[in-house]
mmCIF file of C-alpha atoms in Angstrom:
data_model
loop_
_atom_site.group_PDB
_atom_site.id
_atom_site.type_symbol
_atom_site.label_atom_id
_atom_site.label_comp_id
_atom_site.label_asym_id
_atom_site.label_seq_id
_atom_site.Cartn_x
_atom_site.Cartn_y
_atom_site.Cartn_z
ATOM 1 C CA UNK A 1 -133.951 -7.302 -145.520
ATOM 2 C CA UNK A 2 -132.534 -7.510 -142.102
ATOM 3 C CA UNK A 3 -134.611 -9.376 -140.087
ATOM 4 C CA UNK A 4 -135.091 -6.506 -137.769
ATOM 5 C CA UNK A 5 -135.845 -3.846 -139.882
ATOM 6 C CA UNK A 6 -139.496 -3.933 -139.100
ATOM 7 C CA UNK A 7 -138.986 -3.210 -135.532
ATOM 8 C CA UNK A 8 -138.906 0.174 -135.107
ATOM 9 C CA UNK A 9 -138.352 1.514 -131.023
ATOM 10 C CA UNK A 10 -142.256 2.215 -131.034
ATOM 11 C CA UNK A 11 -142.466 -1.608 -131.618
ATOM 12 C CA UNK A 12 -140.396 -1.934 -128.904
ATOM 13 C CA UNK A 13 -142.729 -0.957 -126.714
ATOM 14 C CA UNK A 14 -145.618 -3.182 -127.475
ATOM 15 C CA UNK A 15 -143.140 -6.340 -127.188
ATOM 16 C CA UNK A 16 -140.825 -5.401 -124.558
ATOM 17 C CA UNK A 17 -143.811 -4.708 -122.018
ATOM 18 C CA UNK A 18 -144.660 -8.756 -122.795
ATOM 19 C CA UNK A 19 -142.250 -9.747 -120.292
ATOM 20 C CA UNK A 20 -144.884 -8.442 -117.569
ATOM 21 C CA UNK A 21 -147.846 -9.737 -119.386
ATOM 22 C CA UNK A 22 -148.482 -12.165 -117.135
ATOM 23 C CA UNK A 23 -148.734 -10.105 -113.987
ATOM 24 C CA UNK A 24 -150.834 -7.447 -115.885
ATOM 25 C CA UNK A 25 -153.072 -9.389 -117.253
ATOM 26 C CA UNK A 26 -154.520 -10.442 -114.183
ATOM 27 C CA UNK A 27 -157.751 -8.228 -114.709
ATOM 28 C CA UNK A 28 -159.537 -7.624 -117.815
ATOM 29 C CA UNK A 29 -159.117 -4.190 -118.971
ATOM 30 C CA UNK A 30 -161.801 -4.199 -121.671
ATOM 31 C CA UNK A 31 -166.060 -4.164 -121.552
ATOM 32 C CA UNK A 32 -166.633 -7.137 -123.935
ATOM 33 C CA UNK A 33 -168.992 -9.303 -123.150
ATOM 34 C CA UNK A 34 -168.333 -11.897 -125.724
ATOM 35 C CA UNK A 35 -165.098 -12.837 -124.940
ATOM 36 C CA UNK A 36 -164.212 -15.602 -122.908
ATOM 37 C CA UNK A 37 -161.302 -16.966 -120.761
ATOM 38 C CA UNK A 38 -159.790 -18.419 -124.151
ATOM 39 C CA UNK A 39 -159.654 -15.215 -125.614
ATOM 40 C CA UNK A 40 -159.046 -12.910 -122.752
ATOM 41 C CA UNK A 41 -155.342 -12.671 -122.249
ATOM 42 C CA UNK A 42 -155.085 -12.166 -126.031
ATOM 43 C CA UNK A 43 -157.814 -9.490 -125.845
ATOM 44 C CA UNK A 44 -157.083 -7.153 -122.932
ATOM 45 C CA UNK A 45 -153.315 -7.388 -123.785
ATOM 46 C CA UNK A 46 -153.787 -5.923 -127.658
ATOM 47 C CA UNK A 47 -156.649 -3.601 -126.584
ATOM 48 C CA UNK A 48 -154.427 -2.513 -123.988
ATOM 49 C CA UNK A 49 -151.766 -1.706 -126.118
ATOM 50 C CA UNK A 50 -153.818 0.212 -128.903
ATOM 51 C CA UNK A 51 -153.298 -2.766 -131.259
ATOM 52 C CA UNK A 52 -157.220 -3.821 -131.290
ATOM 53 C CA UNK A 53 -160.364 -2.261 -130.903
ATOM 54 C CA UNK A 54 -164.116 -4.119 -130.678
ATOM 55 C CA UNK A 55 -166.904 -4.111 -132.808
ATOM 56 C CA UNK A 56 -168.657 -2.152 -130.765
ATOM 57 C CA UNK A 57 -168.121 -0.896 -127.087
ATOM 58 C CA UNK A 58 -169.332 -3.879 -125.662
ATOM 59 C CA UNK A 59 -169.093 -6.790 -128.667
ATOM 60 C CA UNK A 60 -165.329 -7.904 -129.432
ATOM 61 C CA UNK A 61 -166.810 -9.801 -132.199
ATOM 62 C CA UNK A 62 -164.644 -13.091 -131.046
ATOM 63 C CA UNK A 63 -166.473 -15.729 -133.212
ATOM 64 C CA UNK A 64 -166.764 -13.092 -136.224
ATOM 65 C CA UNK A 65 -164.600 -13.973 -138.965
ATOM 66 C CA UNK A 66 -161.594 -11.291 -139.663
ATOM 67 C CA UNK A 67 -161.768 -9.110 -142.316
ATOM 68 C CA UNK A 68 -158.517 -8.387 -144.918
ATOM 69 C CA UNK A 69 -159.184 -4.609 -144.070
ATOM 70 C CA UNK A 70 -159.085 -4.999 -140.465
ATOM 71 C CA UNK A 71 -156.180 -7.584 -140.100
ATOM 72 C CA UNK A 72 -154.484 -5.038 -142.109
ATOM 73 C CA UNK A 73 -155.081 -2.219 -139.493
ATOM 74 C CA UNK A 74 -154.084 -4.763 -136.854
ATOM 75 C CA UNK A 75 -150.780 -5.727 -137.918
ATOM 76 C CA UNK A 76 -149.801 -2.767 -138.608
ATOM 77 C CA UNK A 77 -150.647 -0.933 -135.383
ATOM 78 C CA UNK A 78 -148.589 -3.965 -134.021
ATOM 79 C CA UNK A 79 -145.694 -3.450 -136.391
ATOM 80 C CA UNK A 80 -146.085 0.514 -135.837
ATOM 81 C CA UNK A 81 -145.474 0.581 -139.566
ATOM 82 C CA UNK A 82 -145.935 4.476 -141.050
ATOM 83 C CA UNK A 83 -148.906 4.730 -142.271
ATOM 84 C CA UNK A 84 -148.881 8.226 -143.406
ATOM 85 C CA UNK A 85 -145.852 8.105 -145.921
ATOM 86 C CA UNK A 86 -146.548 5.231 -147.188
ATOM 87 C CA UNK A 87 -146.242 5.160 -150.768
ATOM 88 C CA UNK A 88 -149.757 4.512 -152.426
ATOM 89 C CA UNK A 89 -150.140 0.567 -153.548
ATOM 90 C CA UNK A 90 -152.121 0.963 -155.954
ATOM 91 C CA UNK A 91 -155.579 -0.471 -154.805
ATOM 92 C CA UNK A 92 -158.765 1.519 -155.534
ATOM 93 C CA UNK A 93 -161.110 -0.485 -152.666
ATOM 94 C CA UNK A 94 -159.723 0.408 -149.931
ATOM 95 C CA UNK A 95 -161.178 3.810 -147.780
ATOM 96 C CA UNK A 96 -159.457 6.373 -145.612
ATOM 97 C CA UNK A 97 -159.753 4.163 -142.573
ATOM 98 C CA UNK A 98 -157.348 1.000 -143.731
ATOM 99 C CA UNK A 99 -155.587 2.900 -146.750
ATOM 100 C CA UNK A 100 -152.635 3.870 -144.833
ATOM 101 C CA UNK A 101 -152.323 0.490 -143.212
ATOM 102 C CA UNK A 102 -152.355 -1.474 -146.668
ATOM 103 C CA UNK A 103 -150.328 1.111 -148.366
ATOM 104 C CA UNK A 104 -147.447 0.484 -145.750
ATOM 105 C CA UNK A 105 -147.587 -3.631 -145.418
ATOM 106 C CA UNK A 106 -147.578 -3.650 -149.119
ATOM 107 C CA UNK A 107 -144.445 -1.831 -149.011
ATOM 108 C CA UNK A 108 -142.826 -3.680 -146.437
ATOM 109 C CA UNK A 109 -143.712 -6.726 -148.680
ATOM 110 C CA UNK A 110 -146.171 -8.273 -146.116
ATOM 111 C CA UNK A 111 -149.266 -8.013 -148.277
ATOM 112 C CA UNK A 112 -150.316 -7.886 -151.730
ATOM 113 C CA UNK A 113 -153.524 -7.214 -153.449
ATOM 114 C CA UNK A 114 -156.310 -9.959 -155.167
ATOM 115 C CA UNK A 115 -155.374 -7.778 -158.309
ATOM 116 C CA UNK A 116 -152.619 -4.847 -159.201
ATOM 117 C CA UNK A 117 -155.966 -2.639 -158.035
ATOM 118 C CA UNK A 118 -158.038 -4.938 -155.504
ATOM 119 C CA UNK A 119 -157.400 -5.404 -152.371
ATOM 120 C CA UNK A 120 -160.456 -6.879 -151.803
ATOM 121 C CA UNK A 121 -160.652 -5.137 -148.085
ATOM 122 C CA UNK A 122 -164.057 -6.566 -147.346
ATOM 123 C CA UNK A 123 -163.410 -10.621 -148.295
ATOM 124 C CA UNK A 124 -162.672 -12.698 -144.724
ATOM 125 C CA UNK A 125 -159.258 -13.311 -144.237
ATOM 126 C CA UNK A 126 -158.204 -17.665 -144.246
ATOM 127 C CA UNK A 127 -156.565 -19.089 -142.013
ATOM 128 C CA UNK A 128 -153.582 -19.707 -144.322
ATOM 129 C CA UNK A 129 -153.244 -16.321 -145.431
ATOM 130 C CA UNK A 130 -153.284 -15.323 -141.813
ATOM 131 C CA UNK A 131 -149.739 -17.502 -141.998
ATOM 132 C CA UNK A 132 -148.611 -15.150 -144.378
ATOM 133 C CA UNK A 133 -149.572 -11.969 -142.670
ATOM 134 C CA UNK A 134 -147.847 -13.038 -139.353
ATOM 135 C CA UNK A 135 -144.836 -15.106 -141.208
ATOM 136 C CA UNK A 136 -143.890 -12.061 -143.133
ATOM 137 C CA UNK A 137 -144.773 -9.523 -140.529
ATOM 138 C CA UNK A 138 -142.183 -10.924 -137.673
ATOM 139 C CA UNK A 139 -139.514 -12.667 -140.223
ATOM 140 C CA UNK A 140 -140.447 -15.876 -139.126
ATOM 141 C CA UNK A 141 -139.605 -17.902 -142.278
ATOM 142 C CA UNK A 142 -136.421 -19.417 -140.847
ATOM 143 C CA UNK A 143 -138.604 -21.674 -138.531
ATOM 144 C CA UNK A 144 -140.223 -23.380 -140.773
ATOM 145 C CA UNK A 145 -140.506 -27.158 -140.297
ATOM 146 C CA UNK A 146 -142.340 -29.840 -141.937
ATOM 147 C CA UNK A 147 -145.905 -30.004 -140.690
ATOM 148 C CA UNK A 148 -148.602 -33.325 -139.992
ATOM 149 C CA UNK A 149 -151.634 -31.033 -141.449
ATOM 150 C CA UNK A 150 -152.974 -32.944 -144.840
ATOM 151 C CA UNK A 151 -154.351 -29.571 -145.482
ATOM 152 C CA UNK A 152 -151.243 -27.586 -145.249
ATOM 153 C CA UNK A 153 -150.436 -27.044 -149.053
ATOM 154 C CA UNK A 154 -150.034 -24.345 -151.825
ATOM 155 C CA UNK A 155 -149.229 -21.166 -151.672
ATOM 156 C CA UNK A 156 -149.361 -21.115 -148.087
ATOM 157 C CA UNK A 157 -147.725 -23.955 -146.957
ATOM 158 C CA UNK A 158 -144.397 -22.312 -146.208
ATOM 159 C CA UNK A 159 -145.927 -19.688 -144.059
ATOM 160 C CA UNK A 160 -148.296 -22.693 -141.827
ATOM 161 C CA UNK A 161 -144.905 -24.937 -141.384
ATOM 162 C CA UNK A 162 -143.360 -21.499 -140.076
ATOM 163 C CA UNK A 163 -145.985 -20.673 -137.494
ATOM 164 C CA UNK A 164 -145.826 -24.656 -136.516
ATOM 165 C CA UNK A 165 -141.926 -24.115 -136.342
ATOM 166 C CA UNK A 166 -142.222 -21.806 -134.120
ATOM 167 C CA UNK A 167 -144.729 -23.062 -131.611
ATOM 168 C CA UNK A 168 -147.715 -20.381 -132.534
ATOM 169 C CA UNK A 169 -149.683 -23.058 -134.083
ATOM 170 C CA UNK A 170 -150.627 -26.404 -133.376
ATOM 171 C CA UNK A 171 -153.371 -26.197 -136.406
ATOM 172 C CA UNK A 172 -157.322 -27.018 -135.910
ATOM 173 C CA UNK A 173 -156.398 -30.548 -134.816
ATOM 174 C CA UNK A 174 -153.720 -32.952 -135.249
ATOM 175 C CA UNK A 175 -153.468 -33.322 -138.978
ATOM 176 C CA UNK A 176 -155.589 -30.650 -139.580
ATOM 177 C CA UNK A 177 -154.651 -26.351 -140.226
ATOM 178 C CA UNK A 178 -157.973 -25.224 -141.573
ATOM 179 C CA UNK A 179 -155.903 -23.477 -144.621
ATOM 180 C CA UNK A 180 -158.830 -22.502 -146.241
ATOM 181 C CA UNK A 181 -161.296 -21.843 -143.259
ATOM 182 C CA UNK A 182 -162.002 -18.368 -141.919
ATOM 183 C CA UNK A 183 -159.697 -16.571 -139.200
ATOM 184 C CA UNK A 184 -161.987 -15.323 -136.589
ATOM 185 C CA UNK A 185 -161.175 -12.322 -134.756
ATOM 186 C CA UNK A 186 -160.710 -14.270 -131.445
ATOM 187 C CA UNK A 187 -158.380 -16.568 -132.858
ATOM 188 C CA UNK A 188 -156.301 -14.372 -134.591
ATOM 189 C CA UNK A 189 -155.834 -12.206 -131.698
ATOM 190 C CA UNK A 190 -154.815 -15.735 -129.719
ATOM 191 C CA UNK A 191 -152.422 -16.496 -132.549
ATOM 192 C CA UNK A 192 -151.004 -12.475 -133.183
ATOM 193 C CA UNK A 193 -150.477 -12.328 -129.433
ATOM 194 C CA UNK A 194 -148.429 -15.951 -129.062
ATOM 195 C CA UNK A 195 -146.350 -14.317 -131.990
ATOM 196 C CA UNK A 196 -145.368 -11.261 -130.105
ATOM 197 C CA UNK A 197 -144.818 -13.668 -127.077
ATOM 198 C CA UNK A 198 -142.268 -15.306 -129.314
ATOM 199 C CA UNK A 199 -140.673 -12.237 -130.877
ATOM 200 C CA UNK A 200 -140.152 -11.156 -127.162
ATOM 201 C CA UNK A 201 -137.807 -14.026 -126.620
ATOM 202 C CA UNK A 202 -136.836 -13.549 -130.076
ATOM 203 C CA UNK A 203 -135.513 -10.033 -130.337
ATOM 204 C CA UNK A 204 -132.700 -8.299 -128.714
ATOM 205 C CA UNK A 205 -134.014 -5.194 -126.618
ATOM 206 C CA UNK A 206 -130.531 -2.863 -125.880
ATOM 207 C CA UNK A 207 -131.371 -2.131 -121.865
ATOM 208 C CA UNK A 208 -128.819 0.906 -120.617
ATOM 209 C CA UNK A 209 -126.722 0.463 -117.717
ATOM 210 C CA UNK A 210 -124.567 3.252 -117.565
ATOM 211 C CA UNK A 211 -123.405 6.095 -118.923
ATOM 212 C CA UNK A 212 -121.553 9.156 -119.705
ATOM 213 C CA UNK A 213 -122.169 12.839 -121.090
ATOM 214 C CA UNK A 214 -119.199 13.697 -122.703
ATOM 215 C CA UNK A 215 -120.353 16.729 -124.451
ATOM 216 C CA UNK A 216 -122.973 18.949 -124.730
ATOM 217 C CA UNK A 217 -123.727 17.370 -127.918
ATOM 218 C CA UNK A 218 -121.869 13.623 -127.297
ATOM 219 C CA UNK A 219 -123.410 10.856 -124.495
ATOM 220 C CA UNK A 220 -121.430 7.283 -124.374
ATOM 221 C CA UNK A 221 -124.139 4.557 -123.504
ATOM 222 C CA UNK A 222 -122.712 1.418 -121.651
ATOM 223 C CA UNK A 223 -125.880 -1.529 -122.620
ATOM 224 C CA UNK A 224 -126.372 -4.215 -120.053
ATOM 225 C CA UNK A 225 -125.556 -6.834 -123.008
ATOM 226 C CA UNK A 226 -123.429 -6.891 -126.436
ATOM 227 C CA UNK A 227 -125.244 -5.927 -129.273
ATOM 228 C CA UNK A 228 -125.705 -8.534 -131.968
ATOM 229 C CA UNK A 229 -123.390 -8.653 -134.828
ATOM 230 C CA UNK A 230 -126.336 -8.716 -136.964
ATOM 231 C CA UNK A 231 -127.209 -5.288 -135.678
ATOM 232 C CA UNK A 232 -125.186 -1.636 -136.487
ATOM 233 C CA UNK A 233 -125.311 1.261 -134.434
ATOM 234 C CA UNK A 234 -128.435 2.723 -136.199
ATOM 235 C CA UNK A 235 -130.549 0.263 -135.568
ATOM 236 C CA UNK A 236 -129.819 -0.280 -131.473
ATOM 237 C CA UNK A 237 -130.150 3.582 -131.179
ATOM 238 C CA UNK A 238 -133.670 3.483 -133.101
ATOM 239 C CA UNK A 239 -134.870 1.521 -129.805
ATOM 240 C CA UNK A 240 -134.356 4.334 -127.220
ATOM 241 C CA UNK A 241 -135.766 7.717 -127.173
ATOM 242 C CA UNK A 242 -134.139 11.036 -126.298
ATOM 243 C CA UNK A 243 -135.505 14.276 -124.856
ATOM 244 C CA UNK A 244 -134.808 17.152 -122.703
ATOM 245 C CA UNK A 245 -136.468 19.367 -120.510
ATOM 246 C CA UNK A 246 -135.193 22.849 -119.929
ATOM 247 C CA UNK A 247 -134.900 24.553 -116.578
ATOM 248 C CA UNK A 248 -137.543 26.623 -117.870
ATOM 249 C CA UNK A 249 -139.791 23.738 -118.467
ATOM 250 C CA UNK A 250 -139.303 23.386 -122.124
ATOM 251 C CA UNK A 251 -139.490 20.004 -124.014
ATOM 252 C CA UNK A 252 -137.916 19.399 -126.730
ATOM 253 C CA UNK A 253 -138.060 15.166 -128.455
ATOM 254 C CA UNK A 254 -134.818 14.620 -130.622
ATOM 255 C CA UNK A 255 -133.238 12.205 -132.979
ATOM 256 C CA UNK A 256 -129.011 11.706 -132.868
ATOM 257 C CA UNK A 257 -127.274 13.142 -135.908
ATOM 258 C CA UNK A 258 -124.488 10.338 -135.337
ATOM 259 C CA UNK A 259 -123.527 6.901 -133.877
ATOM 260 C CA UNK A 260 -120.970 4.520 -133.646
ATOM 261 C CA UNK A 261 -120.448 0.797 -131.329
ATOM 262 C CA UNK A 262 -116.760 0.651 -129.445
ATOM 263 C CA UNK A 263 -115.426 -2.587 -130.515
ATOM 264 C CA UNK A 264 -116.661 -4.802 -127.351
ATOM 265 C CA UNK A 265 -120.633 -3.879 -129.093
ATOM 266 C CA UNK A 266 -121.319 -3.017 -125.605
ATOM 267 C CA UNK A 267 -121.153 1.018 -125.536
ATOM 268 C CA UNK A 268 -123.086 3.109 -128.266
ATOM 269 C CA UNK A 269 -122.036 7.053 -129.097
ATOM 270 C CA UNK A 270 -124.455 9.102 -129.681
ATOM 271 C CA UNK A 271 -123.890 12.872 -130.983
ATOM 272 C CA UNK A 272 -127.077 15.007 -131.391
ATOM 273 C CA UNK A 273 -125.340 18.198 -132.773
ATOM 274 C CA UNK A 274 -128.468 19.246 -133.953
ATOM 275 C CA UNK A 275 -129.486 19.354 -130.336
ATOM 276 C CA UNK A 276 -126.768 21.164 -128.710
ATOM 277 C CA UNK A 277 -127.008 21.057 -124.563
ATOM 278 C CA UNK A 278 -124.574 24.716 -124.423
ATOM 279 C CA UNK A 279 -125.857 27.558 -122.666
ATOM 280 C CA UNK A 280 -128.700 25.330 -121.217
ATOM 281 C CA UNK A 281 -129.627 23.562 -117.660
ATOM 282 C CA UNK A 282 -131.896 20.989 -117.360
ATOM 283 C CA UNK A 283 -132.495 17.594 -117.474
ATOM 284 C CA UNK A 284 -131.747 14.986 -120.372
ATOM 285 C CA UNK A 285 -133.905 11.748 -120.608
ATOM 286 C CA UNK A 286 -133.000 8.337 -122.369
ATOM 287 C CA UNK A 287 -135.958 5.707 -122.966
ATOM 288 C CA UNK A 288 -134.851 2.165 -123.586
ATOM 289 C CA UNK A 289 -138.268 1.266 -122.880
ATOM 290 C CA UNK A 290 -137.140 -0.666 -119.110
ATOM 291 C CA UNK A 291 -135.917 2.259 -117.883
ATOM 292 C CA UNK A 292 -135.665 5.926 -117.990
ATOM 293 C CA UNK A 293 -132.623 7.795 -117.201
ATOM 294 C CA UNK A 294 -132.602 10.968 -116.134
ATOM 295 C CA UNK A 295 -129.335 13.031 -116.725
ATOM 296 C CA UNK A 296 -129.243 16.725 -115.019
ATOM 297 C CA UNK A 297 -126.982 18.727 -116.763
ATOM 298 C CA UNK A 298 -125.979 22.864 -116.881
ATOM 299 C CA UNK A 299 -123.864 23.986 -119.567
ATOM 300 C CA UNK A 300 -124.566 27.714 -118.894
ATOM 301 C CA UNK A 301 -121.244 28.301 -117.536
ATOM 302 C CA UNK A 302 -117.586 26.645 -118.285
ATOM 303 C CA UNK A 303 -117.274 26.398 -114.739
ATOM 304 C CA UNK A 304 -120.910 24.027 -114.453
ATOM 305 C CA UNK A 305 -120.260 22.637 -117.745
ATOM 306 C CA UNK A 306 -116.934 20.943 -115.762
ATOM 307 C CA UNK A 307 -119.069 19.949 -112.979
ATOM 308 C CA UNK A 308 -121.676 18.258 -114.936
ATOM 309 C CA UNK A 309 -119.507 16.364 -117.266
ATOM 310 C CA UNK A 310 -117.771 15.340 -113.852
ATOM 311 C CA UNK A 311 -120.868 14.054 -112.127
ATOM 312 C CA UNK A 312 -121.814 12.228 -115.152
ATOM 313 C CA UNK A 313 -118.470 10.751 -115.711
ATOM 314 C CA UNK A 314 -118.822 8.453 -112.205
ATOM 315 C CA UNK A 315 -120.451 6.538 -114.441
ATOM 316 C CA UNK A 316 -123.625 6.054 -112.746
ATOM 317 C CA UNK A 317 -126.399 3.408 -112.956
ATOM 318 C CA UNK A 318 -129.366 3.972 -115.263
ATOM 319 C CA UNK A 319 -132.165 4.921 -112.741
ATOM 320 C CA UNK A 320 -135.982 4.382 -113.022
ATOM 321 C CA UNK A 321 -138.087 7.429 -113.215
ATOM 322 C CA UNK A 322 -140.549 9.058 -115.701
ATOM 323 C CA UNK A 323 -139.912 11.467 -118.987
ATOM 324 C CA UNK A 324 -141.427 14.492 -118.444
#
C-alpha cells in the first residue's frame, strides 16, 4: 500500500491546520472539568477538530481507560476513513454507533477482531495494542528502532519500537512501555495527537501558487513545491477541493474527470468535463486547505470566454478568501 493512501484531502484538513496548533490552542475550547494542563492541548485540539467527544458534557473521562469501540471511532474520524461503504467485517458485537468505524479500519488492515466474529468492542484497549492502532493507522512501521522497555515484546513489539522511533513515545518510564496496561483516554489522546504532530512534518501537503484556466473544462495548477515521486497525479489532486458558484448563486462541489503532472512534478492538469464552465459566469474555487483561490470566470459569450482565459493566463497568485 502506498504509504499515503490513507490520507484522503478530508485528512488533510485535520493535519494541515497542526501547523497553527500552537497559536490556537491558547484557550481551551471544551467544558471538561477533568482534564488538566497535561491533557489539554491534546484535548481541545481533537475536540476541536470533531475527532473526540467526552463522556459527558462536562467529564472527558481522562483517567478512564479506552475502550476498543471507542478508539475505533477515534481513529477513524482522524483518518476520515468511509464509514458508510465499508464492507461488513464480519463481527456480530459491535452496534450501529462503532460498526461503520470497525468495518472500515478492518478493511484498511488497521484492526482485526478477538475472533473471525468478535470484536470484543467493550474490552479496554492496552497500551500495546494502542501501538498497533496508531503504527498501522499513519504507516509508521519504517521508524521502528530497537527499544530499552523489558516489557516491549510479542506481538506488539514492532508497533512500540515504531512509536519510540518516531519520538511519540518515551514508554511509562525508562525501561518500562506498560504493553499490557490499560490506555486511558487522556493518554491516548496525548499520544494520537503527538502522532498527527509528526505526520504533519511527515506528509507532503501540495499548497497552490498559481494558476491558469485554460478551458472551460481544463485549469493548469502551478504547486509551491515538486510533488514527490512517490506520489501520481491522483493522489495530489485528492488533497484540494473544487467548486463553483454561479452568477445566479448556484453551488455546485465537483470531482476532476482527469489529471496529469508536467514533467518538473510542479504543475497538475486538471479536466472536469463532467463539469463544463460554457455558457456560465461565476466564480470557480480551489481548496488546498492553506488557501482558497477564487477564479471569476464568464464563458457566456466567445468574446468573455477570451477575456477570462486572458485574465487568468497572467498567471496570478493564489489568493486567500473563503468558498462560498
Amino acid at each position: 500500500m502506498n504509504k499515503f493512501t490513507l490520507f484522503s484531502s478530508a485528512t488533510a484538513v485535520s493535519i494541515a491546520a497542526v501547523s497553527a496548533v500552537p497559536q490556537a490552542q491558547a484557550e481551551t475550547v471544551h467544558s471538561f472539568k477533568d482534564v488538566s494542563a497535561n491533557y489539554d492541548e491534546a484535548v481541545s485540539f481533537l475536540y476541536e477538530f470533531e475527532i473526540i467527544k467526552g463522556v459527558s458534557s462536562t467529564e472527558f473521562g481522562t483517567y478512564k481507560p479506552l475502550t476498543r469501540g471507542d478508539a475505533a471511532v477515534i481513529l477513524a474520524n482522524t483518518l476520515f476513513l468511509d464509514t458508510e461503504s465499508a464492507p461488513d467485517a464480519g463481527f456480530t458485537d459491535v452496534n450501529s454507533r462503532i460498526k461503520g468505524s470497525v468495518n472500515a479500519l478492518a478493511e484498511a488492515g488497521i484492526i482485526s477482531g478477538v475472533t473471525s466474529t468478535e470484536f470484543k468492542p467493550n474490552d479496554t484497549l492496552s497500551r500495546g495494542a494502542m501501538a498497533k492502532l496508531l503504527t498501522l493507522g499513519f504507516e509508521l512501521q519504517d521508524y521502528a528502532v530497537d527499544t530499552p522497555f523489558k516489557d516491549a515484546s510479542g506481538v506488539f513489539k514492532p508497533y512500540i519500537n515504531a512509536l519510540y522511533g518516531a519520538e511519540i513515545t518515551s514508554g511509562k518510564s525508562k525501561d518500562t512501555y506498560g504493553t499490557q496496561l490499560d490506555i486511558t483516554r487522556g493518554d491516548f489522546s496525548n499520544l494520537l495527537y503527538r502522532t498527527i504532530l509528526f505526520a504533519d512534518e511527515l506528509y507532503y501537503f501540495p499548497v497552490i501558487g498559481s494558476y491558469n484556466l485554460t478551458s472551460p473544462t481544463s485549469i493548469d495548477i502551478t504547486l509551491t513545491e515538486a510533488v514527490p515521486e512517490e506520489w501520481n497525479a491522483k493522489e495530489t489532486v485528492e488533497f484540494l477541493q473544487f467548486s463553483v458558484q454561479l452568477k445566479d448563486g448556484t453551488e455546485t462541489i465537483f470531482d476532476p474527470t482527469a489529471y496529469r503532472l508536467s514533467q518538473d512534478r510542479k504543475t497538475v492538469t486538471v479536466e472536469h468535463t463532467t463539469y463544463d464552465l460554457t455558457g456560465k459566469e461565476g466564480t470557480l474555487f480551489i481548496d488546498d486547505f492553506e488557501n482558497v483561490i477564487e477564479i471569476p470566470f464568464n464563458f457566456t459569450t466567445a468574446a468573455a470566454a477570451d477575456a477570462s482565459l486572458q485574465k487568468s493566463l497572467q498567471n496570478m497568485p493564489a489568493t486567500t478568501g473563503t468558498a462560498q
